[in-house]
Amino acid sequence: METVLQIKNLTKRYGRLTAVNKLNLEIQKGCVFGILGPNGSGKTTTLGILLDVINKTDGDFSWFGQPATKEMRKRVGAILETPIFYPYLSAVKNLEIVAAIKGAPVANIEPVLKKVELYERRFDKFRTYSLGMKQRLSIASALLCDPEVMILDEPTNGLDPQGIAEIRRLIKEIAADGKTIILASHLLDEVQKVCTHFCILKKEI
Ligand SMILES: Nc1ncnc2c1ncn2[C@@H]1O[C@H](COP(=O)(O)OP(=O)(O)OP(=O)(O)O)[C@@H](O)[C@H]1O
Ligand SMILES: [Mg+2]
């Protein structure tokens, strides 16, 4: 067993409000780990801290058994909220821009578009995509660096049943490729359907 992520007593306070209260968690390589909890239970805050976009108040975490560094972060892909793509550019153009920013190989664009089943539509403008397609492009964008870990925050929010089924199938496929997945969701059903392990966050009263 290889520990990908260890969280110890992680705490985040916003003034008097405690968003995350002494969270302890260990996630092993290869699992699909669900963070289940109602609205406001601190899922997005936790993921934001793990990705260094939110400052923690207290506690600690380590990726791959080491303190967080920029290099380490390259091994973790994420979709926290729908990223902004250029509406008048195609999927290919948008991913070329992402690749340039992240320093990912341009050669990865074609395989990731195939993986998320957008290859046929790759030259269409982003603004013409359905919500499900936009979400799949975000996943493609997170896969560009070929990360070992994928973080997905509510990946099926707002999608219709077919879109939800497509994203869930894609998550399982990505897991089958050997990536560790950390997925936040408020849907018990979603966590039951795609996760191998899970934890439950509850809201402070
Ligand atoms: N920037 C902020 N300033 C103040 N309070 C915040 C801030 N961000 C989040 N919070 C609060 O922290 C708590 C946890 O919010 P968070 O977004 O992490 O929950 P969540 O589990 O992701 O919820 P959801 O299911 O609605 O996405 C909430 O009470 C929220 O109001
Ligand atoms: Mg959230």
Tab-separated table of C-alpha atoms and ligand atoms in Angstrom:
chain	number	residue	atom	x	y	z
A	1	MET	CA	0.000	0.000	0.000
A	2	GLU	CA	1.285	3.427	-0.938
A	3	THR	CA	-0.149	6.488	0.741
A	4	VAL	CA	-0.928	9.216	-1.767
A	5	LEU	CA	-2.401	11.725	0.644
A	6	GLN	CA	-2.273	12.088	4.390
A	7	ILE	CA	-4.281	14.736	6.219
A	8	LYS	CA	-3.775	15.423	9.922
A	9	ASN	CA	-6.054	17.627	12.010
A	10	LEU	CA	-6.711	19.922	9.077
A	11	THR	CA	-8.683	22.974	10.143
A	12	LYS	CA	-9.976	26.022	8.318
A	13	ARG	CA	-11.701	28.903	10.006
A	14	TYR	CA	-13.319	31.878	8.346
A	15	GLY	CA	-13.623	34.277	11.250
A	16	ARG	CA	-16.015	32.632	13.706
A	17	LEU	CA	-17.090	29.995	11.215
A	18	THR	CA	-15.196	26.693	11.206
A	19	ALA	CA	-15.442	25.279	7.683
A	20	VAL	CA	-13.151	22.285	8.292
A	21	ASN	CA	-12.637	20.969	11.821
A	22	LYS	CA	-9.645	18.705	12.592
A	23	LEU	CA	-10.014	16.470	9.560
A	24	ASN	CA	-7.912	13.303	9.495
A	25	LEU	CA	-7.707	11.201	6.366
A	26	GLU	CA	-5.401	8.817	4.577
A	27	ILE	CA	-5.859	7.956	0.925
A	28	GLN	CA	-4.115	5.021	-0.710
A	29	LYS	CA	-2.881	4.788	-4.273
A	30	GLY	CA	-5.332	3.390	-6.785
A	31	CYS	CA	-8.543	4.018	-4.900
A	32	VAL	CA	-11.503	6.143	-5.882
A	33	PHE	CA	-12.033	8.082	-2.698
A	34	GLY	CA	-15.313	9.848	-2.067
A	35	ILE	CA	-15.683	12.844	0.223
A	36	LEU	CA	-19.387	12.820	0.934
A	37	GLY	CA	-21.157	15.609	2.761
A	38	PRO	CA	-24.073	18.024	2.573
A	39	ASN	CA	-23.836	21.572	1.204
A	40	GLY	CA	-21.566	23.647	3.380
A	41	SER	CA	-19.800	20.721	5.076
A	42	GLY	CA	-16.374	21.864	3.871
A	43	LYS	CA	-15.693	19.644	0.860
A	44	THR	CA	-14.618	22.394	-1.531
A	45	THR	CA	-12.671	24.143	1.227
A	46	THR	CA	-10.769	20.921	1.948
A	47	LEU	CA	-9.963	20.343	-1.717
A	48	GLY	CA	-8.927	23.993	-2.107
A	49	ILE	CA	-6.454	23.632	0.750
A	50	LEU	CA	-5.038	20.411	-0.721
A	51	LEU	CA	-4.505	22.256	-4.002
A	52	ASP	CA	-2.893	25.276	-2.355
A	53	VAL	CA	-5.556	27.727	-3.480
A	54	ILE	CA	-6.939	28.190	0.065
A	55	ASN	CA	-4.765	28.730	3.131
A	56	LYS	CA	-5.298	26.336	6.004
A	57	THR	CA	-5.715	27.641	9.554
A	58	ASP	CA	-4.188	24.628	11.276
A	59	GLY	CA	-3.147	21.013	10.821
A	60	ASP	CA	-1.135	19.453	8.065
A	61	PHE	CA	-1.224	17.386	4.922
A	62	SER	CA	1.297	15.687	2.696
A	63	TRP	CA	1.131	14.446	-0.876
A	64	PHE	CA	3.134	11.309	-1.677
A	65	GLY	CA	4.657	11.330	1.800
A	66	GLN	CA	6.351	14.657	1.294
A	67	PRO	CA	5.596	18.278	2.108
A	68	ALA	CA	3.744	20.059	-0.684
A	69	THR	CA	5.908	21.629	-3.388
A	70	LYS	CA	5.204	22.993	-6.859
A	71	GLU	CA	6.696	19.836	-8.402
A	72	MET	CA	4.449	17.651	-6.291
A	73	ARG	CA	1.413	19.610	-7.414
A	74	LYS	CA	2.108	18.656	-11.038
A	75	ARG	CA	1.280	15.094	-10.087
A	76	VAL	CA	-2.230	16.177	-9.081
A	77	GLY	CA	-4.837	17.202	-11.664
A	78	ALA	CA	-8.024	18.921	-10.578
A	79	ILE	CA	-11.347	20.351	-11.556
A	80	LEU	CA	-12.515	22.495	-8.684
A	81	GLU	CA	-15.094	24.472	-10.565
A	82	THR	CA	-15.783	24.665	-14.271
A	83	PRO	CA	-12.633	26.269	-15.598
A	84	ILE	CA	-12.892	29.172	-17.941
A	85	PHE	CA	-12.289	28.206	-21.533
A	86	TYR	CA	-12.301	30.630	-24.424
A	87	PRO	CA	-15.834	30.398	-25.888
A	88	TYR	CA	-14.842	31.232	-29.452
A	89	LEU	CA	-11.987	28.746	-29.604
A	90	SER	CA	-12.201	25.020	-30.276
A	91	ALA	CA	-11.400	22.260	-27.779
A	92	VAL	CA	-8.045	21.751	-29.485
A	93	LYS	CA	-7.121	25.453	-29.324
A	94	ASN	CA	-8.242	25.710	-25.714
A	95	LEU	CA	-6.189	22.672	-24.732
A	96	GLU	CA	-3.163	24.054	-26.607
A	97	ILE	CA	-3.385	27.127	-24.391
A	98	VAL	CA	-3.722	24.986	-21.239
A	99	ALA	CA	-0.756	22.841	-22.358
A	100	ALA	CA	1.370	25.952	-22.860
A	101	ILE	CA	0.454	27.269	-19.403
A	102	LYS	CA	0.994	23.957	-17.613
A	103	GLY	CA	4.011	22.872	-19.650
A	104	ALA	CA	2.205	19.721	-20.797
A	105	PRO	CA	3.196	18.006	-24.061
A	106	VAL	CA	0.998	19.047	-27.019
A	107	ALA	CA	1.068	15.383	-28.047
A	108	ASN	CA	-1.190	14.636	-25.057
A	109	ILE	CA	-4.071	16.666	-26.508
A	110	GLU	CA	-5.260	14.063	-28.990
A	111	PRO	CA	-5.337	11.115	-26.542
A	112	VAL	CA	-7.105	13.094	-23.802
A	113	LEU	CA	-9.761	14.304	-26.257
A	114	LYS	CA	-10.306	10.689	-27.316
A	115	LYS	CA	-10.495	9.589	-23.689
A	116	VAL	CA	-13.299	12.067	-22.877
A	117	GLU	CA	-15.031	11.368	-26.196
A	118	LEU	CA	-14.707	14.862	-27.611
A	119	TYR	CA	-12.403	13.928	-30.448
A	120	GLU	CA	-15.123	14.077	-33.101
A	121	ARG	CA	-16.101	17.563	-31.899
A	122	ARG	CA	-12.572	18.816	-31.309
A	123	PHE	CA	-12.680	21.632	-33.872
A	124	ASP	CA	-16.056	22.973	-32.723
A	125	LYS	CA	-16.118	26.128	-30.667
A	126	PHE	CA	-16.390	25.714	-26.897
A	127	ARG	CA	-19.521	27.877	-26.744
A	128	THR	CA	-21.393	25.339	-28.878
A	129	TYR	CA	-20.770	22.517	-26.377
A	130	SER	CA	-23.416	21.050	-24.089
A	131	LEU	CA	-22.843	21.263	-20.332
A	132	GLY	CA	-21.744	17.620	-20.271
A	133	MET	CA	-19.235	18.250	-23.066
A	134	LYS	CA	-17.897	21.297	-21.226
A	135	GLN	CA	-17.431	19.203	-18.113
A	136	ARG	CA	-15.664	16.495	-20.126
A	137	LEU	CA	-13.344	19.151	-21.576
A	138	SER	CA	-12.467	20.228	-18.018
A	139	ILE	CA	-11.563	16.639	-17.241
A	140	ALA	CA	-9.485	16.487	-20.437
A	141	SER	CA	-7.723	19.647	-19.357
A	142	ALA	CA	-6.929	18.149	-15.938
A	143	LEU	CA	-5.594	15.003	-17.639
A	144	LEU	CA	-3.192	16.905	-19.917
A	145	CYS	CA	-0.232	16.618	-17.539
A	146	ASP	CA	-0.956	12.899	-17.074
A	147	PRO	CA	-1.378	13.351	-13.296
A	148	GLU	CA	-1.217	10.439	-10.847
A	149	VAL	CA	-4.108	11.857	-8.842
A	150	MET	CA	-7.313	13.489	-10.080
A	151	ILE	CA	-9.399	15.699	-7.828
A	152	LEU	CA	-13.005	16.189	-8.896
A	153	ASP	CA	-15.366	18.517	-7.045
A	154	GLU	CA	-19.015	17.645	-7.745
A	155	PRO	CA	-18.240	16.493	-11.295
A	156	THR	CA	-21.848	15.731	-12.241
A	157	ASN	CA	-23.510	18.897	-10.905
A	158	GLY	CA	-26.103	20.264	-13.281
A	159	LEU	CA	-25.937	17.394	-15.760
A	160	ASP	CA	-28.870	15.352	-17.035
A	161	PRO	CA	-29.039	11.586	-16.354
A	162	GLN	CA	-27.165	10.709	-19.534
A	163	GLY	CA	-24.473	13.311	-18.874
A	164	ILE	CA	-24.144	12.010	-15.315
A	165	ALA	CA	-23.775	8.424	-16.542
A	166	GLU	CA	-21.087	9.500	-19.049
A	167	ILE	CA	-19.043	11.320	-16.419
A	168	ARG	CA	-19.308	8.400	-13.971
A	169	ARG	CA	-18.182	5.955	-16.650
A	170	LEU	CA	-15.277	8.270	-17.477
A	171	ILE	CA	-14.248	8.451	-13.807
A	172	LYS	CA	-14.173	4.658	-13.630
A	173	GLU	CA	-12.119	4.501	-16.808
A	174	ILE	CA	-9.609	7.005	-15.460
A	175	ALA	CA	-9.357	4.918	-12.281
A	176	ALA	CA	-8.822	1.799	-14.388
A	177	ASP	CA	-5.890	3.605	-16.036
A	178	GLY	CA	-4.244	3.495	-12.604
A	179	LYS	CA	-4.949	6.989	-11.362
A	180	THR	CA	-6.053	7.715	-7.816
A	181	ILE	CA	-9.263	9.725	-7.724
A	182	ILE	CA	-10.556	11.996	-4.989
A	183	LEU	CA	-14.152	12.990	-5.573
A	184	ALA	CA	-16.281	15.367	-3.523
A	185	SER	CA	-20.032	14.941	-3.747
A	186	HIS	CA	-23.207	15.597	-1.812
A	187	LEU	CA	-24.833	12.586	-3.507
A	188	LEU	CA	-24.696	9.317	-1.588
A	189	ASP	CA	-25.775	7.536	-4.738
A	190	GLU	CA	-22.823	8.951	-6.692
A	191	VAL	CA	-20.302	7.925	-4.063
A	192	GLN	CA	-21.837	4.435	-3.889
A	193	LYS	CA	-21.688	4.061	-7.648
A	194	VAL	CA	-18.127	5.169	-8.329
A	195	CYS	CA	-16.062	5.089	-5.132
A	196	THR	CA	-14.056	2.276	-3.592
A	197	HIS	CA	-13.608	4.167	-0.291
A	198	PHE	CA	-15.261	7.172	1.264
A	199	CYS	CA	-15.524	9.469	4.257
A	200	ILE	CA	-18.447	11.569	5.437
A	201	LEU	CA	-18.194	15.209	6.459
A	202	LYS	CA	-20.939	16.718	8.516
A	203	LYS	CA	-21.923	20.292	8.963
A	204	GLU	CA	-21.084	21.972	12.258
A	205	ILE	CA	-24.138	23.243	14.011
B	1	LIG	N1	-14.388	32.516	1.403
B	1	LIG	C1	-15.199	32.182	2.408
B	1	LIG	N2	-15.470	33.040	3.391
B	1	LIG	C2	-16.286	32.724	4.413
B	1	LIG	N3	-16.882	31.524	4.549
B	1	LIG	C3	-16.649	30.605	3.595
B	1	LIG	C4	-15.809	30.878	2.470
B	1	LIG	N4	-15.769	29.766	1.697
B	1	LIG	C5	-16.541	28.857	2.295
B	1	LIG	N5	-17.074	29.348	3.433
B	1	LIG	C6	-17.964	28.630	4.361
B	1	LIG	O1	-17.344	27.416	4.734
B	1	LIG	C7	-18.319	26.384	4.855
B	1	LIG	C8	-17.905	25.209	3.945
B	1	LIG	O2	-18.062	25.598	2.592
B	1	LIG	P1	-17.645	24.656	1.378
B	1	LIG	O3	-17.851	25.407	0.133
B	1	LIG	O4	-16.289	24.094	1.638
B	1	LIG	O5	-18.705	23.482	1.515
B	1	LIG	P2	-19.047	22.325	0.491
B	1	LIG	O6	-19.114	21.072	1.299
B	1	LIG	O7	-18.140	22.347	-0.677
B	1	LIG	O8	-20.532	22.721	0.046
B	1	LIG	P3	-21.298	22.473	-1.364
B	1	LIG	O9	-21.832	21.076	-1.299
B	1	LIG	O10	-22.403	23.479	-1.299
B	1	LIG	O11	-20.335	22.696	-2.469
B	1	LIG	C9	-19.660	27.007	4.506
B	1	LIG	O12	-20.318	27.336	5.685
B	1	LIG	C10	-19.281	28.251	3.727
B	1	LIG	O13	-20.232	29.260	3.872
B	2	MG	MG	-18.473	22.515	-2.714
